[in-house]
mmCIF file of C-alpha atoms in Angstrom:
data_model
loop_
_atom_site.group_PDB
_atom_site.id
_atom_site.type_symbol
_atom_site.label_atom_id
_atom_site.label_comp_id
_atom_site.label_asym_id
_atom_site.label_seq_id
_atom_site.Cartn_x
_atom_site.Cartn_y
_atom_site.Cartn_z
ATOM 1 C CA UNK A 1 37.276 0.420 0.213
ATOM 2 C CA UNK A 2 33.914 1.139 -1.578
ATOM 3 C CA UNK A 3 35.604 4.574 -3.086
ATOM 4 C CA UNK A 4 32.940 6.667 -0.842
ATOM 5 C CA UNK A 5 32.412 7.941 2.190
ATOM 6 C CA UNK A 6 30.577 5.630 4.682
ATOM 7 C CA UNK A 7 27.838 7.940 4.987
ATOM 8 C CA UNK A 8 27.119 7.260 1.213
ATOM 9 C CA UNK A 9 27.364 3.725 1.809
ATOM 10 C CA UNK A 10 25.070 3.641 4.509
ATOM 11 C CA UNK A 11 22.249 6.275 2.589
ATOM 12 C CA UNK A 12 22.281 3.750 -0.369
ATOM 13 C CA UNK A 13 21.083 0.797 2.280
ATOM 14 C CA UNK A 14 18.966 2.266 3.853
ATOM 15 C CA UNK A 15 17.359 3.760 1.136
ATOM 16 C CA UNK A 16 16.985 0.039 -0.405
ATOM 17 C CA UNK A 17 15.769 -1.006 3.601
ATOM 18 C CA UNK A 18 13.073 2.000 3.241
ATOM 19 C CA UNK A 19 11.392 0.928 -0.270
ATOM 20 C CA UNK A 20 10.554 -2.785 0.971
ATOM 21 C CA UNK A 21 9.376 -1.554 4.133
ATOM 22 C CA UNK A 22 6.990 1.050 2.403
ATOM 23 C CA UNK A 23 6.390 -1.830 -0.147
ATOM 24 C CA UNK A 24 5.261 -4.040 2.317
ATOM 25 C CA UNK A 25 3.267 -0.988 4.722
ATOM 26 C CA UNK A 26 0.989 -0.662 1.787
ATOM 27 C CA UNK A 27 -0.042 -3.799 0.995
ATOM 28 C CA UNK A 28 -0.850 -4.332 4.976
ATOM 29 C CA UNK A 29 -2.741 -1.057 4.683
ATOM 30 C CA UNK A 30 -4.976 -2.222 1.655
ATOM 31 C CA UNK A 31 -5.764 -4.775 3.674
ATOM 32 C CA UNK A 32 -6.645 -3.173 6.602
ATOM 33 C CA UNK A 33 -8.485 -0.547 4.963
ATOM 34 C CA UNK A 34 -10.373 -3.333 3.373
ATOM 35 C CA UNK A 35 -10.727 -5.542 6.019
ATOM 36 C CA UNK A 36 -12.108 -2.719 8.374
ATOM 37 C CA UNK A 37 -15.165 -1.732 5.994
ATOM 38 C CA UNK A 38 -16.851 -4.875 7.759
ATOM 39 C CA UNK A 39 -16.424 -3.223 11.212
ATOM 40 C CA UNK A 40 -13.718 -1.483 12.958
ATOM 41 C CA UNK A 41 -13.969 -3.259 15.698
ATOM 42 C CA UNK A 42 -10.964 -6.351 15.844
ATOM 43 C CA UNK A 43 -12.696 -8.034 18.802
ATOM 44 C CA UNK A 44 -15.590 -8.767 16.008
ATOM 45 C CA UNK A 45 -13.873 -8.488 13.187
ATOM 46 C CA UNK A 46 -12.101 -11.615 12.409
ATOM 47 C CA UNK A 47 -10.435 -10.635 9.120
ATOM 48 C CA UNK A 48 -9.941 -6.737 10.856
ATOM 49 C CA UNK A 49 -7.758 -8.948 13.967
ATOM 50 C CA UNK A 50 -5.544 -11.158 11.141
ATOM 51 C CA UNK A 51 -4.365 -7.780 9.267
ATOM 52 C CA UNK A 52 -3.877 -5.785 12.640
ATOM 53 C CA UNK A 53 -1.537 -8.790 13.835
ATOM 54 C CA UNK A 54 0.221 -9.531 10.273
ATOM 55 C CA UNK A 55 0.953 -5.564 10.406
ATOM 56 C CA UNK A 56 2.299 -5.434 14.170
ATOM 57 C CA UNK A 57 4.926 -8.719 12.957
ATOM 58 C CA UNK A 58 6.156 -6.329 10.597
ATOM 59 C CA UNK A 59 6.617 -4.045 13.158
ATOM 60 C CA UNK A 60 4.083 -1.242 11.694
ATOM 61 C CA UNK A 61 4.040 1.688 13.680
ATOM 62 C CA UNK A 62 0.290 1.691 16.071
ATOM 63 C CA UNK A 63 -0.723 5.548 14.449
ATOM 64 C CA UNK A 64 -0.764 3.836 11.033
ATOM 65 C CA UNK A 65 -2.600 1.096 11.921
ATOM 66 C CA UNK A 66 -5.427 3.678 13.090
ATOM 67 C CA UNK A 67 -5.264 5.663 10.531
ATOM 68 C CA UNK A 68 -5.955 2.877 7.815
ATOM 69 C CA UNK A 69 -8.955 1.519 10.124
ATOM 70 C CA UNK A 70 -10.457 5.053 10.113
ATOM 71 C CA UNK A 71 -10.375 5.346 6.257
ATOM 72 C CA UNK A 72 -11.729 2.002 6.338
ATOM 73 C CA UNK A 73 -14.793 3.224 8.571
ATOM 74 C CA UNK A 74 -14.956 6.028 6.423
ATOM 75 C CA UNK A 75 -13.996 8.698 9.130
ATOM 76 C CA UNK A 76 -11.292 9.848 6.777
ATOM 77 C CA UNK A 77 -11.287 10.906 3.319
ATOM 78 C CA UNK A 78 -9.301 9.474 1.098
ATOM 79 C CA UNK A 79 -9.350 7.425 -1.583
ATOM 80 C CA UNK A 80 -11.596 3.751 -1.752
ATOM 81 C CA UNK A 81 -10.187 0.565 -2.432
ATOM 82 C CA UNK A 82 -12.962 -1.898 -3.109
ATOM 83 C CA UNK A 83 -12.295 -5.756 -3.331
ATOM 84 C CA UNK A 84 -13.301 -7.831 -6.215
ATOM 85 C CA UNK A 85 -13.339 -11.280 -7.345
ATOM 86 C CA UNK A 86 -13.186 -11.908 -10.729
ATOM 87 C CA UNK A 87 -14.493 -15.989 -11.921
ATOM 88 C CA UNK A 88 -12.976 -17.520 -15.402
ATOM 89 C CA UNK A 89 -12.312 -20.750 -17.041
ATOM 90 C CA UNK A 90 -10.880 -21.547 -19.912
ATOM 91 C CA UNK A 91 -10.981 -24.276 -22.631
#
């Protein structure tokens, strides 16, 4: 016996279940976000199609998906995430 009830058990798990999920739903939605400011159209969209899929194996709910390709477009506010790419070398 844990020394709780099962109920507190069970809230502690999922609790842990529900901060890698979220973890994991928001680097997916970077991506698509990112991925959709070249078009948000997956059929042309080749990068747009890879983060749609890698989201759906996670099992990302379909009104999310949406949502991140309309901020993406720009049909919702919110806040931009712009992609960089930084070159070094060193000695």
């Amino acid at each position: 016996m844990s020394g709780h009830s099962k109920w507190h058990t069970i809230k502690h798990k999922k609790a842990a279940l529900d901060a890698k999920r979220g973890k994991i739903f928001t680097r997916l939605i970077k991506e698509i976000v990112i991925a959709a400011r070249g078009g948000g159209d997956p059929v042309s969209n080749a990068r747009l199609r890879t983060a749609i899929t890698a989201a759906k194996a996670v099992s990302m709910p379909q009104d999310n998906i949406n949502r991140a390709i309309k901020r993406g477009t720009g049909e919702l506010e919110g806040a931009t995430i712009e992609e960089y790419t930084y070159e070094g070398y060193g000695p």
